[in-house]
Amino acid sequence: TSGPEKREVTVFAAASLKDAFTELEKSYEASHPGVDVRISFGGSSDLAQQIVNGAPADVFASASPSTMDTVAKADLIDGRAEVFAVNTLRIAVPQGNPKGIRTLADLTKPGTALVLCAPQVPCGAAAKQVAMAAKLTFKPVSEEPDVRSVLGKVAAKEADAGLVYVTDVLSAPGKVEGVDFPESADAVNEYPLALLKKTGQAQLAREFAELVRGQAGRDVLTRAGFGPP
Amino acid sequence: MTLPRLLWVPALLGFAVIVLPVIGLLDRVEWARLPALVTSDAALSALGLSMQTAAMSTLVCLLLGGPLAFVLARSDFRGLRVLRSLVLLPLVLPPVVGGLALLYLLGRNGFLGQLLGVQLPYTTAAVVLAQTFVAMPFLVVSLEGALRTAGERYEAVAATLGAGRWTVLRRVTIPLLLPGIGSGVVLAFARALGEFGATIAFAGSLQGTTRTLPLEIYLQRESDVDAAVALSLLLVVIAIVVIVVARPRAVEGLR
Amino acid sequence: MTLPRLLWVPALLGFAVIVLPVIGLLDRVEWARLPALVTSDAALSALGLSMQTAAMSTLVCLLLGGPLAFVLARSDFRGLRVLRSLVLLPLVLPPVVGGLALLYLLGRNGFLGQLLGVQLPYTTAAVVLAQTFVAMPFLVVSLEGALRTAGERYEAVAATLGAGRWTVLRRVTIPLLLPGIGSGVVLAFARALGEFGATIAFAGSLQGTTRTLPLEIYLQRESDVDAAVALSLLLVVIAIVVIVVARPRAVEGLR
Amino acid sequence: MRAQFRLARGKFTLDVELAVEPGEVVAVLGPNGSGKSTLLNLIAGLLRPDTGHLSLDGRDLLGAPPHRRGIGLLAQEPLLFPHLSVLANVEFGPRAQYRADYRETALRWLDEVDARAFADRKPRQLSGGQAQRVALARALAADPELLLLDEPLTALDVDAAPAMRGLLRRVLRTRNRPAIMVTHDALDALVLADRVIVLDAGRIVEQGPTRTVLTRPRSPFAARIAGLNLVPGTTVDGGIRSSAGVFIAGRGSAGAGEDGVAVFSPAAVAVHRDNPHGSPRNALRVRLAGMEPHGDLIRLRAEDGLAADITPAAAAELELEPGQDVWFVVKATEVGVHAARGGVWGRD
Amino acid sequence: MRAQFRLARGKFTLDVELAVEPGEVVAVLGPNGSGKSTLLNLIAGLLRPDTGHLSLDGRDLLGAPPHRRGIGLLAQEPLLFPHLSVLANVEFGPRAQYRADYRETALRWLDEVDARAFADRKPRQLSGGQAQRVALARALAADPELLLLDEPLTALDVDAAPAMRGLLRRVLRTRNRPAIMVTHDALDALVLADRVIVLDAGRIVEQGPTRTVLTRPRSPFAARIAGLNLVPGTTVDGGIRSSAGVFIAGRGSAGAGEDGVAVFSPAAVAVHRDNPHGSPRNALRVRLAGMEPHGDLIRLRAEDGLAADITPAAAAELELEPGQDVWFVVKATEVGVHAARGGVWGRD
Ligand SMILES: Nc1ncnc2c1ncn2[C@@H]1O[C@H](COP(=O)(O)OP(=O)(O)OP(=O)(O)O)[C@@H](O)[C@H]1O
Ligand SMILES: Nc1ncnc2c1ncn2[C@@H]1O[C@H](COP(=O)(O)OP(=O)(O)OP(=O)(O)O)[C@@H](O)[C@H]1O
Ligand SMILES: [Mg+2]
Ligand SMILES: [Mg+2]
């Protein structure tokens, strides 16, 4: 084939970054004509497994430091991973907040169907942390393996409340409302980003990372609900 | 009738596609940790729940899906083709969406949920229902195929001997169909046992009540991939054993 | 042979279990947004990829799984029962673990991956392979059941007319088995079309290359559950149409 | 039973009307493809007519499903249930009708068809003739109101065929319930049936009492299958005494004192102008009523209805003409003496 | 073909050894369950013997799969492929053997069995007899080295059976390849076979040239199925001229000038001390060689081998004794004249 060589940057990103990174992809491609950004979204641990097993990724944006560690241990990271965003917990309640939940303690009221993440996953670990900080014992009706399942239950009004991330609450306008609580500061979920070794596109990858970390990235991420590192 | 010898080439290839990855998996298992992993509280409770619910839902599939297959294969009315296609719905619906659908229907705000007034989500019954929903088409479709292949000559003979419809069903149709029923039950049981998406969306995940083995595996994977792999192997072994033991020779058919 | 009338009760119940939730789903769809959603770039590209890969992997299933079913149903050697059970492995393995198994086998560090020296993961071929892995048992098991039900009398007749094994296969066995093959293909196609876990684990989720419709639906769910539901309905409609159109009347068998 | 059916199947159309009285046995004859099996399937309810009606003992049956009709069908193929043992196959009917004595009933019928030795076998372990006998036992054990038999004696060997024919005769007589039997063999009709119906191309071309149809067939097909001399009477030792008091020597299995019939082919009748006094036991003095060509033969018909077929050369040599008295000579070995359906024979 | 098989199936054991010469047609007779179908299945390769061997034209076949044997089998059931049209069923054999003219071949055989009208039908749209004819056409169209026929003429009506018998005769003669045919009918053996094998309980109890077995059966079963008078010779108009030059009047379909045989039952032979000069065309002067009881009859045997069965009463009245000259009288209408397997008849 003729024409200029088609260049690609492959980004592996946590599924929760989907909207933000899709927007960043567009602006990157606008400023880099002839470059195609390909993003594979998925669960952070899946992505880490794939990278360890040879996935051709240039950039990895994970939703948890522990999955980034998996990749780091395999000695695949070029330089260091850096946190580029954080996500904090928020109480999600169905639209109109039928049970009138105002504080974290309200979640322990009898008759309140509470749904949490399981402690094995980051959002569950965070929930456990805030509970400890607030000296509360939650009695969830279900411990979901991912945060979207929690949100799904609340959005379907099948749960009276759930602990999810700020970004999740923003993604379901008109279905769930968020209730802030001060203890959320005790459990901040960090999103690290790393460049990977042995990529043919180190320069392009670096420029994408800079875009994410820079002001444009900041704006997009903030709109999606992420906090600054 | 012996088989064309060349047929063994694709057959072995097909077998390799199925078995090689699993062997690759075996290679990764940390055997030393295995005993502790599979005897953990969480694993055992998940395993027990899985067996119980999968057996239940297979039974429900058989009791409801069996008759459905008969109706689809043996009756003749307008719209039968459409009906037959609708049965495939759960097959193509992403399981999570299927679970959501169940939630919308039977949740406390759902149409039927309000009508019946029972709280189904977050209960073991919900797990069974979710599994039934996804597994039923497997039983129906494979049984229907077998019914069509078998034809109905013997049923006609039985009727002329004075056998009522139930007697014909019980003593002629079903025995002649055993191989097909066996296949259908195996498929449905396996699908129910492996069910994840619909369960999580409809029934949630609480240890001892709704957290089946696939859910436990999914969770484990977040923190420890190797543990998850080991647990899956447990699931596989158990399933195979159950199927081999529960599939009586009779099901292998009349040759 | 008419059916016992009472059989309609469980049949209708079974049908309700399958169809009611989907109707509940229809109720929730925001029809106004549907056209835009369904015609979005991402949705269309995912849909195209899904159709293509599901068709491919169904074909592979047929070409490899068909012969495998024959061998399992028609040969007789020690260890056949074990082989038959092993075929069920992908059925019970959680799909994500199945994907991991493929990754371990064919990834850069995998045994076969190093041997073959090709980069399979993250290509469309990987999607096809993942789908084939999960869908194959459906074809094999339902075809095997049909083979057993059909017996081999006509094959013997064909042989005495001088027909070689291939001719017998092509002109007698396969035509007589069409209903069973039809069921098997439908099950395999549906399973491939709905495949999610193994694909995301093995092939990743790159738009246009490996992001099939179920993966797109999963992603959509991250930002907008309702959009995901709408997309699933698209998937369902497409699948049903494909199956209804592609299942010729011949497959419905000789009555 | 009264039935009237019209059914089009492709180019073939069946259009028949028939009645079978209680206790009557009707034989259906006809060429291949004339609609005999179709007719039985319609009566049994395995096929639905385009139009028609069907009643048995006054009950209207056309809407009834097969198992409610009380009609049993022994089909042209044995179709034994492959998953059941021979015994279970024969038990099937009585069990389906919740009869407590199904085991004894089945064993009795297996004995009757001489198949008890196979009781524990699976059908695929039987030979063709054995399977046919078991199928017969199964049909009889179900003991239906109306029994339909589609070529029940095919595939049987020279010993089994007469044995099964004898069994059927006994059964049909003692049951005193109607039956319809399809056959290609005039002997079956003769021994078993009161009345014969001849089908051709889906229509009844001839029907009447067995004796009339077999002796004076009007349709070409019946003529080819039959055309026999029948002399009814009472069986005596070594032959039969006709109603007119004439003794006819013959051979057969009928016991003495039964209603019976002597059967011999017109071709077996030798014609003499004088009594030849040879080995033949039967020399009957008759008056010639007519002579007509019969294929490439001449059929001589006597005033009492007996017929003799001789070659034209023989006819010429004997200078025969109607009104003449001649001797009809038949060897006893050529005369079959069969017990015939009692009473009914007197009808025509 | 030479074959030797031993096969135990449950309580039944088949243990036979047989040879069929090129071009020879062998009829297998025997009671139900005697192992006839089992034998054919073994030869065709659908069953494997416990021990044995099989060769055809010197090729060892026991290890060969059925389709490599060049052996065709018309089984006891028609088993037409249900998914193929009648024409495609008959084309199946020629196509499987990659013959280019499969269409013409199939149509020709359909014509031969008078089934061309059904060419486009599916087997389920055929009557029993029609299906049997199509199955015969299918088996013949495959044109195997060795043809095995398991009761090929069952389910046929009175017109079709002789027509198919005639067809088989023509085919088997022109093919000049061996064939083995199972039948329950002596006439089939007579018309079609050079040699007869009688099976009983899995063993060959009798075998020999058709004429010998049918006229002088040694096994009880063969005696019951046959026991005929056969006079070989050359067919002439209206009968046959025996090798001894005697004309015997008879009826049949054979043209003049063929090798043929006149067949009549001993029961049809009347015995007179003087020539009776009646209608019977055939009066043969013979010298009595012996008298023996035959069932409840007396069988008279003449020095030239002809037999007559008469009742003891007749024998007593005629005061017969060996050495005496008597007239054996048979009506021409009782004598069947059949073309017989040419040449081979002279063998015994
Ligand atoms: N499904 C069908 N479609 C069209 N024609 C059919 C169908 N079934 C049967 N026929 C035709 O109907 C006619 C009657 O068939 P039937 O089986 O009743 O004949 P039969 O008298 O029993 O003959 P046989 O003596 O050969 O058993 C035949 O000519 C047959 O070809
Ligand atoms: N699979 C089997 N297992 C045990 N016995 C069998 C099996 N198949 C056949 N037999 C027995 O073998 C014997 C021979 O059967 P075969 O079918 O060869 O008889 P046949 O001579 O063809 O009889 P027919 O005239 O009734 O067709 C029979 O007694 C039968 O019961
Ligand atoms: Mg018929
Ligand atoms: Mg046989």
PDB file of N, CA and C in Angstrom, chain C residues 195-226:
ATOM      1  N   GLU C 195     -20.920 -14.366  23.151  1.00  0.00           N
ATOM      2  CA  GLU C 195     -19.690 -14.603  23.899  1.00  0.00           C
ATOM      3  C   GLU C 195     -19.055 -13.287  24.364  1.00  0.00           C
ATOM      4  N   PHE C 196     -18.694 -13.265  25.654  1.00  0.00           N
ATOM      5  CA  PHE C 196     -18.114 -12.050  26.204  1.00  0.00           C
ATOM      6  C   PHE C 196     -16.825 -12.327  26.977  1.00  0.00           C
ATOM      7  N   GLY C 197     -16.927 -13.164  28.002  1.00  0.00           N
ATOM      8  CA  GLY C 197     -15.811 -13.331  28.929  1.00  0.00           C
ATOM      9  C   GLY C 197     -14.518 -13.794  28.286  1.00  0.00           C
ATOM     10  N   ALA C 198     -14.600 -14.849  27.486  1.00  0.00           N
ATOM     11  CA  ALA C 198     -13.382 -15.376  26.895  1.00  0.00           C
ATOM     12  C   ALA C 198     -12.784 -14.377  25.918  1.00  0.00           C
ATOM     13  N   THR C 199     -13.659 -13.675  25.210  1.00  0.00           N
ATOM     14  CA  THR C 199     -13.169 -12.695  24.242  1.00  0.00           C
ATOM     15  C   THR C 199     -12.412 -11.579  24.928  1.00  0.00           C
ATOM     16  N   ILE C 200     -13.005 -11.020  25.984  1.00  0.00           N
ATOM     17  CA  ILE C 200     -12.361  -9.871  26.607  1.00  0.00           C
ATOM     18  C   ILE C 200     -11.047 -10.293  27.259  1.00  0.00           C
ATOM     19  N   ALA C 201     -11.016 -11.527  27.751  1.00  0.00           N
ATOM     20  CA  ALA C 201      -9.779 -11.972  28.397  1.00  0.00           C
ATOM     21  C   ALA C 201      -8.708 -12.323  27.373  1.00  0.00           C
ATOM     22  N   PHE C 202      -9.093 -12.882  26.267  1.00  0.00           N
ATOM     23  CA  PHE C 202      -8.104 -13.374  25.314  1.00  0.00           C
ATOM     24  C   PHE C 202      -7.827 -12.375  24.190  1.00  0.00           C
ATOM     25  N   ALA C 203      -8.879 -11.733  23.703  1.00  0.00           N
ATOM     26  CA  ALA C 203      -8.714 -10.914  22.507  1.00  0.00           C
ATOM     27  C   ALA C 203      -8.711  -9.436  22.799  1.00  0.00           C
ATOM     28  N   GLY C 204      -9.077  -9.049  24.027  1.00  0.00           N
ATOM     29  CA  GLY C 204      -9.133  -7.641  24.336  1.00  0.00           C
ATOM     30  C   GLY C 204     -10.346  -6.982  23.711  1.00  0.00           C
ATOM     31  N   SER C 205     -10.352  -5.668  23.768  1.00  0.00           N
ATOM     32  CA  SER C 205     -11.551  -4.952  23.327  1.00  0.00           C
ATOM     33  C   SER C 205     -11.152  -3.738  22.520  1.00  0.00           C
ATOM     34  N   LEU C 206     -10.697  -3.992  21.307  1.00  0.00           N
ATOM     35  CA  LEU C 206     -10.271  -2.897  20.443  1.00  0.00           C
ATOM     36  C   LEU C 206     -11.346  -2.651  19.403  1.00  0.00           C
ATOM     37  N   GLN C 207     -11.836  -1.404  19.365  1.00  0.00           N
ATOM     38  CA  GLN C 207     -12.922  -1.135  18.427  1.00  0.00           C
ATOM     39  C   GLN C 207     -12.526  -1.511  17.003  1.00  0.00           C
ATOM     40  N   GLY C 208     -13.404  -2.211  16.331  1.00  0.00           N
ATOM     41  CA  GLY C 208     -13.167  -2.575  14.935  1.00  0.00           C
ATOM     42  C   GLY C 208     -12.359  -3.844  14.771  1.00  0.00           C
ATOM     43  N   THR C 209     -11.619  -4.226  15.798  1.00  0.00           N
ATOM     44  CA  THR C 209     -10.795  -5.425  15.663  1.00  0.00           C
ATOM     45  C   THR C 209     -11.290  -6.560  16.538  1.00  0.00           C
ATOM     46  N   THR C 210     -11.498  -6.245  17.802  1.00  0.00           N
ATOM     47  CA  THR C 210     -11.920  -7.305  18.716  1.00  0.00           C
ATOM     48  C   THR C 210     -13.150  -6.920  19.543  1.00  0.00           C
ATOM     49  N   ARG C 211     -13.639  -5.683  19.404  1.00  0.00           N
ATOM     50  CA  ARG C 211     -14.760  -5.313  20.258  1.00  0.00           C
ATOM     51  C   ARG C 211     -16.085  -5.707  19.613  1.00  0.00           C
ATOM     52  N   THR C 212     -16.538  -6.889  19.989  1.00  0.00           N
ATOM     53  CA  THR C 212     -17.811  -7.366  19.459  1.00  0.00           C
ATOM     54  C   THR C 212     -18.958  -6.693  20.187  1.00  0.00           C
ATOM     55  N   LEU C 213     -20.153  -6.966  19.749  1.00  0.00           N
ATOM     56  CA  LEU C 213     -21.317  -6.296  20.319  1.00  0.00           C
ATOM     57  C   LEU C 213     -21.458  -6.539  21.831  1.00  0.00           C
ATOM     58  N   PRO C 214     -21.280  -7.769  22.299  1.00  0.00           N
ATOM     59  CA  PRO C 214     -21.378  -7.937  23.757  1.00  0.00           C
ATOM     60  C   PRO C 214     -20.357  -7.096  24.506  1.00  0.00           C
ATOM     61  N   LEU C 215     -19.155  -6.940  23.968  1.00  0.00           N
ATOM     62  CA  LEU C 215     -18.149  -6.109  24.623  1.00  0.00           C
ATOM     63  C   LEU C 215     -18.551  -4.650  24.591  1.00  0.00           C
ATOM     64  N   GLU C 216     -19.113  -4.257  23.471  1.00  0.00           N
ATOM     65  CA  GLU C 216     -19.586  -2.882  23.348  1.00  0.00           C
ATOM     66  C   GLU C 216     -20.705  -2.625  24.353  1.00  0.00           C
ATOM     67  N   ILE C 217     -21.559  -3.619  24.506  1.00  0.00           N
ATOM     68  CA  ILE C 217     -22.653  -3.477  25.464  1.00  0.00           C
ATOM     69  C   ILE C 217     -22.097  -3.343  26.882  1.00  0.00           C
ATOM     70  N   TYR C 218     -21.102  -4.130  27.167  1.00  0.00           N
ATOM     71  CA  TYR C 218     -20.463  -4.086  28.486  1.00  0.00           C
ATOM     72  C   TYR C 218     -19.885  -2.703  28.744  1.00  0.00           C
ATOM     73  N   LEU C 219     -19.255  -2.165  27.721  1.00  0.00           N
ATOM     74  CA  LEU C 219     -18.643  -0.846  27.873  1.00  0.00           C
ATOM     75  C   LEU C 219     -19.703   0.225  28.026  1.00  0.00           C
ATOM     76  N   GLN C 220     -20.731   0.102  27.213  1.00  0.00           N
ATOM     77  CA  GLN C 220     -21.826   1.063  27.290  1.00  0.00           C
ATOM     78  C   GLN C 220     -22.377   1.127  28.699  1.00  0.00           C
ATOM     79  N   ARG C 221     -22.412  -0.032  29.321  1.00  0.00           N
ATOM     80  CA  ARG C 221     -22.979  -0.108  30.650  1.00  0.00           C
ATOM     81  C   ARG C 221     -22.177   0.740  31.628  1.00  0.00           C
ATOM     82  N   GLU C 222     -20.907   0.928  31.326  1.00  0.00           N
ATOM     83  CA  GLU C 222     -20.069   1.755  32.180  1.00  0.00           C
ATOM     84  C   GLU C 222     -20.588   3.182  32.210  1.00  0.00           C
ATOM     85  N   SER C 223     -21.071   3.640  31.031  1.00  0.00           N
ATOM     86  CA  SER C 223     -21.478   5.029  31.020  1.00  0.00           C
ATOM     87  C   SER C 223     -22.999   5.188  31.042  1.00  0.00           C
ATOM     88  N   ASP C 224     -23.716   4.162  30.578  1.00  0.00           N
ATOM     89  CA  ASP C 224     -25.149   4.381  30.429  1.00  0.00           C
ATOM     90  C   ASP C 224     -25.875   3.043  30.318  1.00  0.00           C
ATOM     91  N   VAL C 225     -26.479   2.627  31.408  1.00  0.00           N
ATOM     92  CA  VAL C 225     -27.121   1.311  31.424  1.00  0.00           C
ATOM     93  C   VAL C 225     -28.213   1.208  30.372  1.00  0.00           C
ATOM     94  N   ASP C 226     -28.986   2.267  30.206  1.00  0.00           N
ATOM     95  CA  ASP C 226     -30.100   2.191  29.278  1.00  0.00           C
ATOM     96  C   ASP C 226     -29.621   1.981  27.845  1.00  0.00           C
TER      97      ASP C 226
END
